[in-house]
Amino acid sequence: MSDGKLVLSEELKSFLLSLPDLDFELLLSSYQSSLPESFRINTLKVSHEKALELLSEEGFSFIKIPWLRDGYYVKPEGLLSHTIWYKLGLVYIQGAVSMLASELLDVSPGHKVLDLCAAPGSKATHIGQLLGGRGVIVANDVSTSRVKALASNLQRCGVLNSVITQWDGRIFGRRLRGYFDRVLLDAPCSALGIISKDWGVGRRWRERVSLTHSKLQKGLIISAYDCLKPGGYMIYATCTLHPLENEEVVMHLLNSRQDARLCRISVEGLNYSNGLMEWGNRRYHGDMAYCIRVYPYHSGSEGFFFAKLRKEVGGGEEA
Amino acid sequence: MRKLSEDERRGFQESVKRIYGVENYLDEYVLVKAGDGRVRVCTAEAFETASILRKVVSVGVYAAKWRDWGVVLTIEGSNLLKSRPSNVFELERGEALMWMDGAPLRLEGWKGEKIVLGSFHGFFLGAALVGRDGIAYPQIPKWRRIHGE
């Protein structure tokens, strides 16, 4: 959150008011609130009981995040990252809704998993934890500086079965077609779900920002999907609210790959809206309602979009 | 990125045994040479996957710096030791905070070891080099120090 007054660009206001299921006043109010600090216990290094005991000794208190296995809100805020336990990698500070991405992926020990846009590594380290040392997590990012943060976080969390690569994610599908059991694409986006972290995003946003992201996201989603084995699952996630970066991108995949199927997402303990089946003069696939839109006021945390897709066994490829 | 040869692996494990008193260190994992004496550790499956990929930045985690004079274990490397090392020092909270800040500290009961491990609440904090005066210099990278970066 910034000092002063929240100012949204006129284009952004107009776009937000065009979303059929969004409560604009509640959204404005949540943009003006700081995000609660939350963390995940890294079960690769410590048990829940031990971690909570160690943090309690340091004066922290917690509330379990109802929709997550390993996530907690913590008080007081802003101090956890200065503890020994954080530095040793026993806990990982991560948004309460962001943590959902890896959980929705249904990772099991032994899976080969790809995190295509992995930096700084929040979700890749979480996947590493869910793998429990068996299988492999390939964490990729295109940016040299962001790969450094990714490497530091995988090190701190002790993920022995990790591989870091630095490719343009759009070419992965050509090189590793059908290799992975699970793929996570947490795509670069306009970040309209986390304006409370940076009010400048709301002031600067123009529709062309989302159009540019949408083009990149369409290339990435095809590549991510092509990496999946038949029968495999992928999660497409963004921390933005714009249909051009969400439903439109998923629709592009469904139109391009005839064996892609949307799967219904259901999360207990969290309020959300369903994916849009229409927006403006655009019409989307009937199964788009299987996707979920988590607005910041639903979670009291970040806004996210999640789609879960399955590659059918024995299906064709390009439509 | 290449695996340690059998000879290198044996030499590395012997050095760990000599300094830390622990045998067969990381026996069930693949050890990888990563330049500047760095040894990384990963699972066999991760190594196999990395072998078919291009533009691999790294695999597994950084476990140790291996020099002619000894092996300096990282935090992760030290927590992969399967039995209790001989050169470990249990630290009080204040000492542990100093250690994790990379600050020099004098160790009670030091018996002349050149490399020691710090431990706090059962978790190893990596290795420190010890001077002739008994002052330990914890090898905590800047990005991981309590007041680092």
Coordinates of C-alpha atoms in Angstrom, one line a residue:
Chain A
M1 CA 0.0 0.0 0.0
S2 CA 1.2 3.5 -0.8
D3 CA 0.8 6.8 1.1
G4 CA -1.7 9.3 -0.1
K5 CA -4.9 8.6 -2.1
L6 CA -5.6 5.7 -4.4
V7 CA -6.1 6.9 -8.0
L8 CA -7.3 4.5 -10.7
S9 CA -7.0 5.4 -14.3
E10 CA -10.3 6.2 -16.0
E11 CA -9.7 3.2 -18.3
L12 CA -9.3 0.9 -15.3
K13 CA -12.4 2.2 -13.6
S14 CA -14.4 1.7 -16.8
F15 CA -13.1 -1.8 -17.2
L16 CA -13.7 -2.8 -13.6
L17 CA -17.3 -1.5 -13.9
S18 CA -17.8 -3.7 -16.9
L19 CA -17.1 -6.9 -15.0
P20 CA -20.5 -8.5 -14.4
D21 CA -19.8 -10.1 -11.0
L22 CA -17.5 -7.6 -9.4
D23 CA -18.4 -5.3 -6.5
F24 CA -16.6 -2.1 -7.3
E25 CA -16.9 -0.5 -3.9
L26 CA -15.6 -3.6 -2.1
L27 CA -12.7 -3.8 -4.5
L28 CA -11.7 -0.2 -4.0
S29 CA -11.8 -0.7 -0.3
S30 CA -9.6 -3.8 -0.5
Y31 CA -7.2 -2.0 -2.7
Q32 CA -6.7 0.5 0.1
S33 CA -6.0 -2.2 2.7
S34 CA -2.6 -3.8 3.2
L35 CA -2.4 -7.5 2.5
P36 CA -2.1 -9.7 5.6
E37 CA 1.2 -11.4 6.1
S38 CA 1.0 -15.2 5.5
F39 CA 3.5 -18.0 5.4
R40 CA 3.8 -21.6 4.6
I41 CA 5.6 -24.2 6.7
N42 CA 8.3 -26.0 4.6
T43 CA 7.6 -29.6 5.5
L44 CA 10.8 -30.6 3.7
K45 CA 12.7 -29.2 6.7
V46 CA 10.3 -29.2 9.7
S47 CA 7.0 -30.5 10.9
H48 CA 4.1 -28.1 11.5
E49 CA 4.2 -28.7 15.3
K50 CA 7.9 -27.9 15.6
A51 CA 7.7 -24.8 13.3
L52 CA 4.8 -23.3 15.2
E53 CA 6.5 -24.1 18.5
L54 CA 9.7 -22.3 17.4
L55 CA 7.8 -19.3 16.1
S56 CA 5.7 -19.1 19.2
E57 CA 8.9 -18.9 21.3
E58 CA 9.8 -15.8 19.2
G59 CA 6.5 -14.2 20.1
F60 CA 4.5 -14.9 16.9
S61 CA 0.9 -15.9 16.8
F62 CA -0.9 -17.6 13.9
I63 CA -4.2 -18.3 12.3
K64 CA -4.6 -21.3 9.9
I65 CA -5.6 -20.3 6.4
P66 CA -8.8 -22.3 5.9
W67 CA -8.3 -23.3 2.3
L68 CA -4.6 -24.4 2.6
R69 CA -2.8 -27.3 4.0
D70 CA 0.4 -25.6 5.1
G71 CA -0.5 -21.9 5.2
Y72 CA -1.0 -19.5 8.2
Y73 CA -1.5 -15.8 8.8
V74 CA 1.0 -14.4 11.2
K75 CA 1.2 -11.5 13.7
P76 CA 3.0 -9.3 14.3
E77 CA 3.6 -8.5 10.6
G78 CA 6.9 -7.6 9.0
L79 CA 9.2 -9.5 11.4
L80 CA 9.1 -13.1 10.2
S81 CA 11.7 -12.6 7.4
H82 CA 14.2 -11.4 10.1
T83 CA 14.1 -14.7 12.1
I84 CA 16.6 -17.5 12.0
W85 CA 13.8 -19.9 11.1
Y86 CA 13.0 -17.9 7.9
K87 CA 16.7 -17.7 7.0
L88 CA 17.0 -21.5 7.5
G89 CA 14.1 -22.1 5.2
L90 CA 11.7 -23.6 7.7
V91 CA 9.0 -21.1 6.6
Y92 CA 8.3 -19.3 3.4
I93 CA 6.4 -16.0 3.2
Q94 CA 3.8 -16.2 0.5
G95 CA 0.4 -14.7 -0.3
A96 CA -2.6 -16.6 1.0
V97 CA -4.2 -17.1 -2.4
S98 CA -0.9 -17.5 -4.3
M99 CA -0.3 -20.7 -2.3
L100 CA -3.5 -22.1 -3.8
A101 CA -1.9 -22.5 -7.2
S102 CA 0.4 -25.4 -6.2
E103 CA -2.2 -27.1 -4.1
L104 CA -4.7 -27.0 -7.1
L105 CA -2.1 -28.8 -9.2
D106 CA -2.6 -32.1 -7.3
V107 CA 1.0 -32.9 -7.2
S108 CA 2.0 -36.3 -5.9
P109 CA 5.5 -37.6 -4.9
G110 CA 7.1 -39.0 -8.1
H111 CA 5.6 -36.6 -10.5
K112 CA 7.6 -34.7 -13.1
V113 CA 6.5 -31.1 -12.7
L114 CA 7.2 -27.9 -14.7
D115 CA 6.8 -24.4 -13.3
L116 CA 7.2 -22.4 -16.5
C117 CA 7.5 -18.9 -15.2
A118 CA 8.9 -19.8 -11.8
A119 CA 10.8 -16.8 -10.4
P120 CA 11.0 -15.8 -7.6
G121 CA 10.2 -19.4 -6.6
S122 CA 7.2 -19.3 -4.2
K123 CA 5.3 -21.9 -6.1
A124 CA 8.3 -23.9 -7.2
T125 CA 9.4 -24.3 -3.6
H126 CA 5.9 -25.2 -2.7
I127 CA 5.8 -27.9 -5.4
G128 CA 9.1 -29.2 -4.2
Q129 CA 7.6 -29.6 -0.8
L130 CA 4.5 -31.4 -2.2
L131 CA 6.8 -33.8 -4.1
G132 CA 8.5 -34.7 -0.8
G133 CA 11.9 -35.4 -2.5
R134 CA 10.5 -37.8 -5.2
G135 CA 10.0 -36.9 -8.8
V136 CA 11.4 -33.6 -10.1
I137 CA 10.5 -29.9 -10.3
V138 CA 11.9 -28.0 -13.3
A139 CA 11.7 -24.3 -12.4
N140 CA 12.1 -22.1 -15.5
D141 CA 12.3 -18.4 -15.9
V142 CA 13.5 -16.2 -18.7
S143 CA 15.0 -13.4 -16.6
T144 CA 18.6 -13.6 -15.4
S145 CA 18.1 -11.4 -12.4
R146 CA 14.9 -13.3 -11.4
V147 CA 16.6 -16.6 -11.8
K148 CA 19.0 -15.6 -9.1
A149 CA 16.1 -15.1 -6.7
L150 CA 14.7 -18.4 -7.8
A151 CA 18.0 -20.2 -7.1
S152 CA 18.2 -18.6 -3.6
N153 CA 14.8 -19.7 -2.7
L154 CA 15.1 -23.3 -3.9
Q155 CA 18.4 -23.4 -2.0
R156 CA 16.9 -22.0 1.2
C157 CA 14.0 -24.5 1.0
G158 CA 16.4 -27.4 0.4
V159 CA 14.7 -28.7 -2.8
L160 CA 17.1 -31.5 -3.8
N161 CA 15.0 -32.7 -6.8
S162 CA 15.0 -29.3 -8.5
V163 CA 16.4 -28.2 -11.9
I164 CA 16.5 -24.5 -12.8
T165 CA 16.5 -23.6 -16.5
Q166 CA 16.6 -20.2 -18.2
W167 CA 14.6 -20.4 -21.4
D168 CA 11.9 -18.3 -23.1
G169 CA 8.9 -20.3 -21.9
R170 CA 7.3 -20.1 -25.3
I171 CA 9.8 -22.6 -26.7
F172 CA 9.5 -25.2 -23.9
G173 CA 6.6 -27.1 -25.5
R174 CA 8.6 -27.7 -28.7
R175 CA 11.6 -29.1 -26.8
L176 CA 9.8 -31.2 -24.1
R177 CA 6.6 -32.2 -25.6
G178 CA 4.6 -34.6 -23.4
Y179 CA 7.3 -34.9 -20.7
F180 CA 5.5 -33.6 -17.6
D181 CA 2.8 -35.0 -15.4
R182 CA 1.9 -31.5 -14.1
V183 CA 2.6 -28.0 -15.4
L184 CA 2.1 -24.7 -13.6
L185 CA 1.8 -21.5 -15.7
D186 CA 1.6 -18.6 -13.3
A187 CA 1.8 -16.1 -16.2
P188 CA 3.3 -12.6 -16.2
C189 CA 0.3 -10.3 -16.0
S190 CA -1.0 -6.7 -15.4
A191 CA -1.3 -7.5 -11.6
L192 CA -4.7 -5.9 -11.1
G193 CA -5.3 -8.4 -8.3
I194 CA -2.5 -6.9 -6.2
I195 CA -2.9 -3.2 -6.6
S196 CA -2.8 -2.8 -2.8
K197 CA 0.9 -3.7 -3.0
D198 CA 1.5 -1.0 -5.6
W199 CA -1.1 1.7 -6.3
G200 CA 1.0 2.9 -9.3
V201 CA -0.3 -0.2 -11.2
G202 CA -3.9 1.2 -10.9
R203 CA -2.9 4.7 -11.9
R204 CA -0.9 3.5 -15.0
W205 CA -3.1 0.7 -16.3
R206 CA -4.3 1.1 -19.9
E207 CA -6.1 -1.7 -21.9
R208 CA -3.1 -2.0 -24.1
V209 CA -1.1 -3.3 -21.0
S210 CA -3.5 -6.3 -20.8
L211 CA -3.5 -6.7 -24.6
T212 CA 0.3 -7.0 -24.6
H213 CA 0.2 -9.5 -21.7
S214 CA -2.5 -11.5 -23.4
K215 CA -0.4 -12.0 -26.5
L216 CA 2.5 -13.3 -24.5
Q217 CA 0.2 -15.4 -22.3
K218 CA -1.3 -17.1 -25.3
G219 CA 2.1 -18.2 -26.5
L220 CA 3.0 -19.4 -23.0
I221 CA -0.2 -21.4 -22.4
I222 CA 0.2 -23.4 -25.7
S223 CA 3.8 -24.1 -24.8
A224 CA 2.9 -25.1 -21.2
Y225 CA 0.1 -27.4 -22.4
D226 CA 2.3 -29.1 -25.1
C227 CA 4.7 -30.1 -22.3
L228 CA 2.0 -32.1 -20.6
K229 CA 1.7 -35.9 -20.9
P230 CA -1.7 -37.2 -22.0
G231 CA -3.7 -37.5 -18.8
G232 CA -1.7 -34.7 -17.2
Y233 CA -3.0 -31.6 -15.5
M234 CA -2.0 -28.0 -15.7
I235 CA -2.9 -24.8 -13.8
Y236 CA -3.1 -21.5 -15.5
A237 CA -3.0 -18.7 -13.0
T238 CA -2.6 -14.9 -13.0
C239 CA -2.9 -12.3 -10.3
T240 CA -5.0 -10.1 -12.5
L241 CA -8.7 -9.6 -13.2
H242 CA -8.8 -8.9 -16.9
P243 CA -10.7 -11.4 -19.1
L244 CA -8.2 -10.7 -21.9
E245 CA -5.5 -12.2 -19.7
N246 CA -7.7 -14.9 -18.2
E247 CA -10.7 -16.4 -20.0
E248 CA -9.5 -15.2 -23.4
V249 CA -6.1 -17.0 -22.9
V250 CA -7.8 -20.2 -21.8
M251 CA -10.2 -19.9 -24.7
H252 CA -7.2 -19.6 -27.1
L253 CA -5.9 -22.9 -25.7
L254 CA -9.2 -24.7 -26.0
N255 CA -9.5 -23.5 -29.6
S256 CA -6.0 -24.5 -30.5
R257 CA -5.8 -27.9 -28.8
Q258 CA -8.8 -30.2 -29.1
D259 CA -7.7 -32.6 -26.4
A260 CA -7.7 -29.8 -23.7
R261 CA -10.5 -30.0 -21.2
L262 CA -11.3 -27.6 -18.4
C263 CA -11.7 -29.2 -15.0
R264 CA -14.0 -27.8 -12.3
I265 CA -12.2 -26.1 -9.4
S266 CA -13.7 -26.2 -6.0
V267 CA -12.0 -24.7 -2.9
E268 CA -13.5 -25.1 0.6
G269 CA -13.2 -22.2 3.0
L270 CA -12.7 -19.5 0.3
N271 CA -15.2 -17.3 -1.4
Y272 CA -14.8 -16.8 -5.2
S273 CA -16.7 -16.1 -8.4
N274 CA -16.7 -18.4 -11.4
G275 CA -14.9 -17.8 -14.7
L276 CA -16.9 -15.5 -17.0
M277 CA -18.9 -17.1 -19.9
E278 CA -19.3 -13.7 -21.5
W279 CA -17.8 -10.3 -21.2
G280 CA -18.8 -7.3 -23.3
N281 CA -19.5 -8.8 -26.7
R282 CA -17.2 -11.8 -26.2
R283 CA -18.6 -15.3 -25.5
Y284 CA -16.5 -17.9 -23.9
H285 CA -16.7 -21.7 -23.6
G286 CA -19.5 -23.1 -21.5
D287 CA -17.0 -24.8 -19.2
M288 CA -15.3 -21.5 -18.4
A289 CA -17.5 -21.4 -15.3
Y290 CA -15.2 -24.2 -13.9
C291 CA -12.5 -21.6 -13.5
I292 CA -12.4 -19.4 -10.5
R293 CA -11.9 -15.6 -10.0
V294 CA -10.8 -14.7 -6.5
Y295 CA -11.3 -11.0 -6.0
P296 CA -9.2 -9.3 -3.2
Y297 CA -12.4 -8.8 -1.1
H298 CA -13.2 -12.5 -1.3
S299 CA -9.9 -13.6 0.3
G300 CA -8.9 -10.4 2.2
S301 CA -5.7 -11.0 0.3
E302 CA -4.6 -11.0 -3.4
G303 CA -6.9 -11.3 -6.4
F304 CA -6.2 -14.3 -8.6
F305 CA -7.6 -16.2 -11.6
F306 CA -7.2 -20.0 -11.8
A307 CA -8.0 -22.4 -14.6
K308 CA -7.3 -26.2 -14.3
L309 CA -6.9 -28.1 -17.6
R310 CA -6.4 -31.7 -18.4
K311 CA -4.9 -33.2 -21.5
E312 CA -7.2 -36.1 -22.6
V313 CA -5.6 -39.5 -23.2
G314 CA -5.7 -40.5 -26.8
G315 CA -6.9 -37.1 -28.0
G316 CA -5.6 -35.3 -31.0
E317 CA -3.5 -32.2 -30.8
E318 CA -3.9 -29.2 -32.9
A319 CA -7.5 -28.3 -33.6
Chain B
M1 CA 27.6 -29.5 -14.8
R2 CA 29.2 -32.9 -14.3
K3 CA 29.0 -35.6 -11.7
L4 CA 31.9 -36.1 -9.4
S5 CA 33.9 -39.1 -10.6
E6 CA 34.1 -42.1 -8.3
D7 CA 37.5 -41.1 -7.1
E8 CA 36.4 -37.5 -6.5
R9 CA 33.3 -38.7 -4.6
R10 CA 35.4 -41.0 -2.4
G11 CA 37.9 -38.1 -1.8
F12 CA 35.1 -35.8 -0.9
Q13 CA 33.4 -38.3 1.5
E14 CA 36.8 -39.0 3.1
S15 CA 37.3 -35.3 3.7
V16 CA 33.9 -35.0 5.3
K17 CA 34.6 -38.0 7.5
R18 CA 37.9 -36.5 8.6
I19 CA 36.5 -33.1 9.4
Y20 CA 33.0 -33.9 10.6
G21 CA 33.3 -37.6 11.7
V22 CA 30.4 -38.7 9.5
E23 CA 30.7 -41.6 7.1
N24 CA 29.1 -42.1 3.7
Y25 CA 28.0 -38.5 3.4
L26 CA 25.2 -38.1 0.8
D27 CA 25.7 -41.6 -0.4
E28 CA 22.2 -41.9 -1.8
Y29 CA 22.4 -38.7 -3.9
V30 CA 24.2 -37.5 -7.0
L31 CA 27.1 -35.1 -6.4
V32 CA 27.7 -32.5 -9.0
K33 CA 30.8 -30.3 -9.5
A34 CA 29.6 -26.7 -9.9
G35 CA 32.9 -24.7 -10.3
D36 CA 35.1 -22.9 -7.7
G37 CA 35.1 -26.0 -5.5
R38 CA 31.4 -26.0 -5.1
V39 CA 29.6 -29.4 -4.7
R40 CA 25.9 -29.6 -5.3
V41 CA 23.7 -32.4 -4.3
C42 CA 20.6 -33.7 -6.2
T43 CA 18.4 -36.7 -6.6
A44 CA 19.2 -39.1 -9.4
E45 CA 16.0 -38.2 -11.2
A46 CA 16.7 -34.5 -11.1
F47 CA 20.2 -35.2 -12.6
E48 CA 18.7 -37.3 -15.3
T49 CA 16.2 -34.6 -16.2
A50 CA 18.8 -31.9 -16.2
S51 CA 20.9 -34.1 -18.5
I52 CA 18.3 -33.9 -21.3
L53 CA 17.7 -30.2 -20.9
R54 CA 19.6 -27.2 -22.3
K55 CA 20.3 -23.9 -20.6
V56 CA 20.4 -25.6 -17.2
V57 CA 21.4 -23.0 -14.6
S58 CA 21.7 -25.4 -11.6
V59 CA 20.4 -28.6 -10.2
G60 CA 19.7 -29.5 -6.6
V61 CA 21.2 -27.5 -3.8
Y62 CA 24.7 -26.2 -3.0
A63 CA 26.0 -28.6 -0.3
A64 CA 29.6 -27.8 0.3
K65 CA 32.7 -25.9 -0.8
W66 CA 35.5 -28.5 -1.2
R67 CA 39.1 -27.3 -1.0
D68 CA 42.4 -29.1 -0.5
W69 CA 42.4 -28.1 3.2
G70 CA 38.8 -29.2 3.9
V71 CA 35.1 -29.2 3.3
V72 CA 32.9 -26.2 4.3
L73 CA 29.3 -27.4 4.5
T74 CA 26.5 -25.0 3.7
I75 CA 23.3 -24.8 5.9
E76 CA 21.6 -27.3 3.6
G77 CA 24.7 -29.5 3.3
S78 CA 25.0 -29.6 7.1
N79 CA 21.4 -30.6 7.6
L80 CA 21.9 -33.5 5.3
L81 CA 24.3 -35.2 7.7
K82 CA 22.8 -38.4 8.8
S83 CA 24.6 -38.8 12.1
R84 CA 25.8 -36.3 14.7
P85 CA 29.1 -34.7 13.7
S86 CA 32.0 -34.5 16.0
N87 CA 32.7 -30.8 15.6
V88 CA 29.3 -29.3 16.4
F89 CA 28.7 -26.4 18.8
E90 CA 25.3 -25.9 20.4
L91 CA 24.6 -22.2 20.4
E92 CA 22.6 -20.0 22.7
R93 CA 20.0 -17.8 21.0
G94 CA 22.3 -14.7 21.0
E95 CA 25.2 -16.7 19.5
A96 CA 22.9 -18.2 16.9
L97 CA 21.8 -14.8 15.8
M98 CA 25.4 -13.7 15.5
W99 CA 26.2 -16.8 13.6
M100 CA 23.4 -16.2 11.1
D101 CA 24.6 -12.6 10.7
G102 CA 28.0 -14.0 9.7
A103 CA 29.6 -12.3 12.7
P104 CA 32.8 -13.7 14.3
L105 CA 32.3 -15.3 17.7
R106 CA 34.3 -17.1 20.3
L107 CA 33.2 -20.7 21.0
E108 CA 33.2 -22.1 24.5
G109 CA 34.9 -25.5 24.7
W110 CA 36.8 -25.2 21.4
K111 CA 39.4 -27.9 21.0
G112 CA 41.4 -26.7 18.1
E113 CA 39.2 -27.7 15.2
K114 CA 39.7 -25.6 12.0
I115 CA 36.1 -26.1 10.8
V116 CA 33.1 -26.3 13.1
L117 CA 29.3 -26.6 12.7
G118 CA 26.8 -24.4 14.6
S119 CA 23.6 -25.9 15.9
F120 CA 20.5 -24.2 17.3
H121 CA 17.4 -26.1 18.5
G122 CA 18.6 -29.2 16.6
F123 CA 19.1 -27.4 13.3
F124 CA 22.5 -27.0 11.8
L125 CA 23.6 -23.5 10.8
G126 CA 26.4 -24.5 8.4
A127 CA 30.1 -24.4 8.9
A128 CA 32.5 -21.8 10.3
L129 CA 36.2 -21.5 9.9
V130 CA 38.1 -21.0 13.1
G131 CA 41.2 -19.0 13.6
R132 CA 44.2 -20.0 15.8
D133 CA 42.7 -17.6 18.4
G134 CA 39.5 -19.7 18.6
I135 CA 37.4 -17.1 16.9
A136 CA 34.8 -18.7 14.6
Y137 CA 33.9 -17.1 11.3
P138 CA 30.5 -18.5 10.1
Q139 CA 30.3 -18.9 6.4
I140 CA 26.8 -17.5 5.9
P141 CA 26.3 -15.9 2.4
K142 CA 25.3 -12.2 2.5
W143 CA 21.8 -12.9 1.1
R144 CA 21.1 -15.2 4.0
R145 CA 22.3 -13.1 6.9
I146 CA 19.7 -11.9 9.4
H147 CA 20.7 -8.3 8.7
G148 CA 22.1 -9.0 5.2
E149 CA 21.3 -7.4 1.9

